[in-house]
JSON list of C-alpha atoms in Angstrom, two decimals:
[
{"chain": "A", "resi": 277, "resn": "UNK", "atom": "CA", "xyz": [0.00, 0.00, 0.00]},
{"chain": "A", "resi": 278, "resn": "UNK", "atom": "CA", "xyz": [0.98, 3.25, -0.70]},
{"chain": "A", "resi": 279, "resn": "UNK", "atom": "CA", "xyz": [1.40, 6.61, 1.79]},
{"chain": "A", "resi": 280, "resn": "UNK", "atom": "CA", "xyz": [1.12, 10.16, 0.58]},
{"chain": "A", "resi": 281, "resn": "UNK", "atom": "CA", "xyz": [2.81, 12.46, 2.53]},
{"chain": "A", "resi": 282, "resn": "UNK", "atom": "CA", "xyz": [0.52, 13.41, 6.15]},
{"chain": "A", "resi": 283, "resn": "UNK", "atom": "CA", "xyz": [-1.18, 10.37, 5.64]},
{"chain": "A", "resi": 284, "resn": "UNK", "atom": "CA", "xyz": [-1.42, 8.44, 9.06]},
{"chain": "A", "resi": 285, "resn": "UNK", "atom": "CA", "xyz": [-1.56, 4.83, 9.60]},
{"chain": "A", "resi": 286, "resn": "UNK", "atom": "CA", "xyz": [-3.56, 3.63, 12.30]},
{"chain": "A", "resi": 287, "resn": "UNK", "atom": "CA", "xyz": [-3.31, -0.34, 11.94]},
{"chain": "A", "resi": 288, "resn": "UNK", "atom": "CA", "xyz": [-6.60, -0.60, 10.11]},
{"chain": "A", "resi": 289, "resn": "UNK", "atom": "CA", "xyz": [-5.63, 1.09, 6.61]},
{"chain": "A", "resi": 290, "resn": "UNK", "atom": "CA", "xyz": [-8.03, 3.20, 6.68]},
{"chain": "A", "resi": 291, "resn": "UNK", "atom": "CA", "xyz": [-6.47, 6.30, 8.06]},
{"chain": "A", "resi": 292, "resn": "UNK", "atom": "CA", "xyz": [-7.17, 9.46, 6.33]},
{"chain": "A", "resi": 293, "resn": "UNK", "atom": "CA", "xyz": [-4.40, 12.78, 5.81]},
{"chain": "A", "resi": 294, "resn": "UNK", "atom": "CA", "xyz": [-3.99, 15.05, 3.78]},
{"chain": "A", "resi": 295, "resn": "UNK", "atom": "CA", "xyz": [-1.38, 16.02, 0.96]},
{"chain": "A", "resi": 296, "resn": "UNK", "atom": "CA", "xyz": [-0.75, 18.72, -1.06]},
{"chain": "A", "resi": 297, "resn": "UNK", "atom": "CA", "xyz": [0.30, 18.07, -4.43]},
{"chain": "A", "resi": 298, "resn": "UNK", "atom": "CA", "xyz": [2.23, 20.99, -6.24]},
{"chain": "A", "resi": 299, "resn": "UNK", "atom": "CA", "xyz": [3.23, 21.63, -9.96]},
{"chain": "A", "resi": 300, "resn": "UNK", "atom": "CA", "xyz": [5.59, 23.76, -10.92]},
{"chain": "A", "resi": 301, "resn": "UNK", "atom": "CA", "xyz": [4.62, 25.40, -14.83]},
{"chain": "A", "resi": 302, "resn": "UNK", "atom": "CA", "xyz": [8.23, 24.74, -16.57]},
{"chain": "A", "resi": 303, "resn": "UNK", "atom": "CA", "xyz": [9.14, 28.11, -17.86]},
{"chain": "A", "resi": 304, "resn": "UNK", "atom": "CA", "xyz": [9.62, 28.13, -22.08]},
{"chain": "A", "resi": 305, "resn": "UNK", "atom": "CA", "xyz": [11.72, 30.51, -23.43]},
{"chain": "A", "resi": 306, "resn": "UNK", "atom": "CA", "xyz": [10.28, 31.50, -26.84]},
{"chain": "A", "resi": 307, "resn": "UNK", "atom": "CA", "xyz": [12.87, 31.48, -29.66]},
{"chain": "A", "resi": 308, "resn": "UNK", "atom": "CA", "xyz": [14.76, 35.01, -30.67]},
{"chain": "A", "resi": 309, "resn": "UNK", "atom": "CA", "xyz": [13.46, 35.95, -34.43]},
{"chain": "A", "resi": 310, "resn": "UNK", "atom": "CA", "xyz": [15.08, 37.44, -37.50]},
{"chain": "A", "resi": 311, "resn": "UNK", "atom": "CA", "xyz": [14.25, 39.03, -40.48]},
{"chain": "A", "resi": 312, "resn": "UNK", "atom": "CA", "xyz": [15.11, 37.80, -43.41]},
{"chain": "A", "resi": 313, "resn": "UNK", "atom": "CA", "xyz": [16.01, 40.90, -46.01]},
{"chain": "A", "resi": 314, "resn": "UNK", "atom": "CA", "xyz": [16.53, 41.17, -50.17]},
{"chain": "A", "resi": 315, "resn": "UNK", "atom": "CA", "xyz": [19.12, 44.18, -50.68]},
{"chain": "A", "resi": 316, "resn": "UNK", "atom": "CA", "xyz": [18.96, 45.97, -54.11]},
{"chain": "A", "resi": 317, "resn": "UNK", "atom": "CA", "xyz": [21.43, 46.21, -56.15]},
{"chain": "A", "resi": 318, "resn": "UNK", "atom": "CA", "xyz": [21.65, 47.30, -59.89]},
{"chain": "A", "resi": 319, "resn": "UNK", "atom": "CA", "xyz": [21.96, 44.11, -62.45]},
{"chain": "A", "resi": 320, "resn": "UNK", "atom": "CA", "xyz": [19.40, 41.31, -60.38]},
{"chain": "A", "resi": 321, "resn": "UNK", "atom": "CA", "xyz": [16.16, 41.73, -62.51]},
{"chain": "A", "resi": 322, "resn": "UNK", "atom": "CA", "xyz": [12.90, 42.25, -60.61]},
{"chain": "A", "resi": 323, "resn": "UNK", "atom": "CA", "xyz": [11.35, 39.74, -62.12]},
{"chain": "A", "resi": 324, "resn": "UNK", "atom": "CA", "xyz": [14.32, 37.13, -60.76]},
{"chain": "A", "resi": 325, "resn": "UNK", "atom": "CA", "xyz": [13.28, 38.92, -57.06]},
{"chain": "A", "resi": 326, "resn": "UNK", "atom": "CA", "xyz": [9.84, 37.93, -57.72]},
{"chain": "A", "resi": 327, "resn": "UNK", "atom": "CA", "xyz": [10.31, 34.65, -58.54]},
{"chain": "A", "resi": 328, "resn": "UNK", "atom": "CA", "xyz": [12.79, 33.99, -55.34]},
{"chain": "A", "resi": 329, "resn": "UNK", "atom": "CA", "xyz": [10.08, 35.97, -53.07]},
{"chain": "A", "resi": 330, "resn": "UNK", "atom": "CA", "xyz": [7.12, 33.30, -54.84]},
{"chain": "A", "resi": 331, "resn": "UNK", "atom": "CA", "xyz": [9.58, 30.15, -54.66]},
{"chain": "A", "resi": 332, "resn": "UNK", "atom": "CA", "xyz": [11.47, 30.72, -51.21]},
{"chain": "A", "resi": 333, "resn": "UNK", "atom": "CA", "xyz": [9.10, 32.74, -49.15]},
{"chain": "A", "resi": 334, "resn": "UNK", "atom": "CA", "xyz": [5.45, 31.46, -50.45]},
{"chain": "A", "resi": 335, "resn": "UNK", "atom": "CA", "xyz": [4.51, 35.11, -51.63]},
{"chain": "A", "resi": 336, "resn": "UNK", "atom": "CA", "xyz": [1.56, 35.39, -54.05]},
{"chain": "A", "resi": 337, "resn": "UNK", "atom": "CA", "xyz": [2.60, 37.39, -56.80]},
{"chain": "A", "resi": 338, "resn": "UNK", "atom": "CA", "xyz": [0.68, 40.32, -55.61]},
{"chain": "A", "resi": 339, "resn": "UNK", "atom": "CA", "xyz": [3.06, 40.86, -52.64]},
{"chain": "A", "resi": 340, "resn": "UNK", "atom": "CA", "xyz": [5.72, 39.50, -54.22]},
{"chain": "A", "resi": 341, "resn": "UNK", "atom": "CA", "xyz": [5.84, 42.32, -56.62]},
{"chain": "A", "resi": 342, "resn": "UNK", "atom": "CA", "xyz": [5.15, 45.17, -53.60]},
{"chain": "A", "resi": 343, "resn": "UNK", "atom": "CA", "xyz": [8.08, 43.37, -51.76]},
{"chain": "A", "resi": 344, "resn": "UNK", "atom": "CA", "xyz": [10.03, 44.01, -54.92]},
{"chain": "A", "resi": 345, "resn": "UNK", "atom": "CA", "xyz": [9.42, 47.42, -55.38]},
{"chain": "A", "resi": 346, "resn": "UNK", "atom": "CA", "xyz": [10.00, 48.43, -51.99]},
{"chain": "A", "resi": 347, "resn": "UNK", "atom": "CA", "xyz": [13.68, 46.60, -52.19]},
{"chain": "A", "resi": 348, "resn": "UNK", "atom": "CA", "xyz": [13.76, 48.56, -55.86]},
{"chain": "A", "resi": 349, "resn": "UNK", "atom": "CA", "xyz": [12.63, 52.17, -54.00]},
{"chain": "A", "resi": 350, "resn": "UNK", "atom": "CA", "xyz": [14.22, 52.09, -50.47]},
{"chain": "A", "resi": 351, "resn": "UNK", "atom": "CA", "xyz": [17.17, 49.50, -51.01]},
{"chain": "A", "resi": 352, "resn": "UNK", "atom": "CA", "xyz": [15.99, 47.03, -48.65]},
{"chain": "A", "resi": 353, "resn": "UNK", "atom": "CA", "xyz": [12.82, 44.83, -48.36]},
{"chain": "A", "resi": 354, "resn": "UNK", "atom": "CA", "xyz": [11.98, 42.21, -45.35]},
{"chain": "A", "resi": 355, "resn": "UNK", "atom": "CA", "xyz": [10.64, 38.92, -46.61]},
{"chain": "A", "resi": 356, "resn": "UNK", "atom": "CA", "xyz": [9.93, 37.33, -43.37]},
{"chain": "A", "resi": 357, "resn": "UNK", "atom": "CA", "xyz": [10.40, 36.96, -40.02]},
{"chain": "A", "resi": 358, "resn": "UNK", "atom": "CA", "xyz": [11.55, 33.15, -38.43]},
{"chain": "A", "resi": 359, "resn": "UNK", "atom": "CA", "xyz": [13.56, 31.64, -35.94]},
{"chain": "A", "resi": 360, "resn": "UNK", "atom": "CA", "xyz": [16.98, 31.64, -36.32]},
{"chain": "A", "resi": 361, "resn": "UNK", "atom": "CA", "xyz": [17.27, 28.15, -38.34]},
{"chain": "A", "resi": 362, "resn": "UNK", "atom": "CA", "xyz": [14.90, 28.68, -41.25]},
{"chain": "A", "resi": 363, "resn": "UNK", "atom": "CA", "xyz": [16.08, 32.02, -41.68]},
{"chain": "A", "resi": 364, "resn": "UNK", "atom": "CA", "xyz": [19.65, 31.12, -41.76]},
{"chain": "A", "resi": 365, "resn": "UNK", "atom": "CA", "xyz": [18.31, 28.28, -44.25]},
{"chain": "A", "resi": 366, "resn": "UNK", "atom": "CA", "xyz": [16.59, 30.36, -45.94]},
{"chain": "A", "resi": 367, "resn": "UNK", "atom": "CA", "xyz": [19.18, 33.26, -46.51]},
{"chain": "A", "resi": 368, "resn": "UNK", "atom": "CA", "xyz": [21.51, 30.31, -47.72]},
{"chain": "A", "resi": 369, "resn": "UNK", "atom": "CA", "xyz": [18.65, 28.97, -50.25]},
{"chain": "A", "resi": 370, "resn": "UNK", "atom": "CA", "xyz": [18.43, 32.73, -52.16]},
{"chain": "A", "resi": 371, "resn": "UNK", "atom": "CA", "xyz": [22.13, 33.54, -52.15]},
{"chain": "A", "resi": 372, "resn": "UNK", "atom": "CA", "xyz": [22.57, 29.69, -53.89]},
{"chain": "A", "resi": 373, "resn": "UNK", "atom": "CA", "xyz": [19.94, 30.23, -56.24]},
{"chain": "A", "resi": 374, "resn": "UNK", "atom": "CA", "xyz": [21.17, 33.58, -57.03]},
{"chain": "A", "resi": 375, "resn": "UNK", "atom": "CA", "xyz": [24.36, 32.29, -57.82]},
{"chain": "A", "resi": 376, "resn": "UNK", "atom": "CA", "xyz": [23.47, 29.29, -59.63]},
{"chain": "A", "resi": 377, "resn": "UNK", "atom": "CA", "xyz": [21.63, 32.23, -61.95]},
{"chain": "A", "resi": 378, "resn": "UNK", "atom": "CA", "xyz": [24.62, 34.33, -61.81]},
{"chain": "A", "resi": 379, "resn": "UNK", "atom": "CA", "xyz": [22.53, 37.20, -60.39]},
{"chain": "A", "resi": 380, "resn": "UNK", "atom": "CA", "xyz": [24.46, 39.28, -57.78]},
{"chain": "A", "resi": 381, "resn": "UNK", "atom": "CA", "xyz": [21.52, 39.68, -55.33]},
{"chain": "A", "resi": 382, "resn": "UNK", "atom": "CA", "xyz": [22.50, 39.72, -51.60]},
{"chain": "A", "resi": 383, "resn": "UNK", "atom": "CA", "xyz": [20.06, 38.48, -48.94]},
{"chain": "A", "resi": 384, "resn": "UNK", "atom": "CA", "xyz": [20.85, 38.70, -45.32]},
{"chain": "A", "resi": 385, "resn": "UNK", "atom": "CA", "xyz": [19.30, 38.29, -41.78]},
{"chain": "A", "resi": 386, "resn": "UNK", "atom": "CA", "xyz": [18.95, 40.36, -38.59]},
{"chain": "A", "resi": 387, "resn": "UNK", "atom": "CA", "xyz": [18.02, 39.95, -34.82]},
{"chain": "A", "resi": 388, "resn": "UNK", "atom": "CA", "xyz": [14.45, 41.63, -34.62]}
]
């Protein structure tokens, strides 16, 4: 037979205690994030950006176009924000395809 803690035994089995039964909530640090950024530069066409927005980053080609433009206008444009492995994947995936297309198109990540 098992005891809890305060519980008395009087011979008979039936004695009766109390307990107090405590659990601690384990506390989960949520993951730092990082945006994931297309820098403009003068010989990637903006149709190749739209198509690595579309392919890498799941944009429809409505937003994949205003992400474009604003990299085209103000020299930077965020694609995404993730944790610190998919954007470091996904950094890698754009600069390889970028190469592999001989485009010169950077693509980098920051703490947000």
């Amino acid at each position: 037979m098992f005891r809890m803690q305060g519980e008395e035994d009087r011979g008979n089995g039936t004695g009766r205690g109390t307990a107090v039964i405590t659990r601690t909530k384990p506390k989960i640090k949520k993951p730092s994030l990082y945006r994931v950024l297309i820098l403009n530069d003068d010989y990637t066409p903006m149709e190749f950006v739209v198509h690595i927005l579309e392919r890498f980053f799941q944009k429809d080609r409505e937003s994949a176009t205003r992400i474009m433009l604003h990299v085209h206008n103000h020299g930077v444009g965020e694609c995404g924000v993730y944790t610190y492995e998919v954007a470091e994947t996904k950094v890698t995936q754009v600069m390889d395809f970028a190469r592999q297309h001989q485009h010169p198109l950077q693509c980098v990540m920051e703490k947000k």
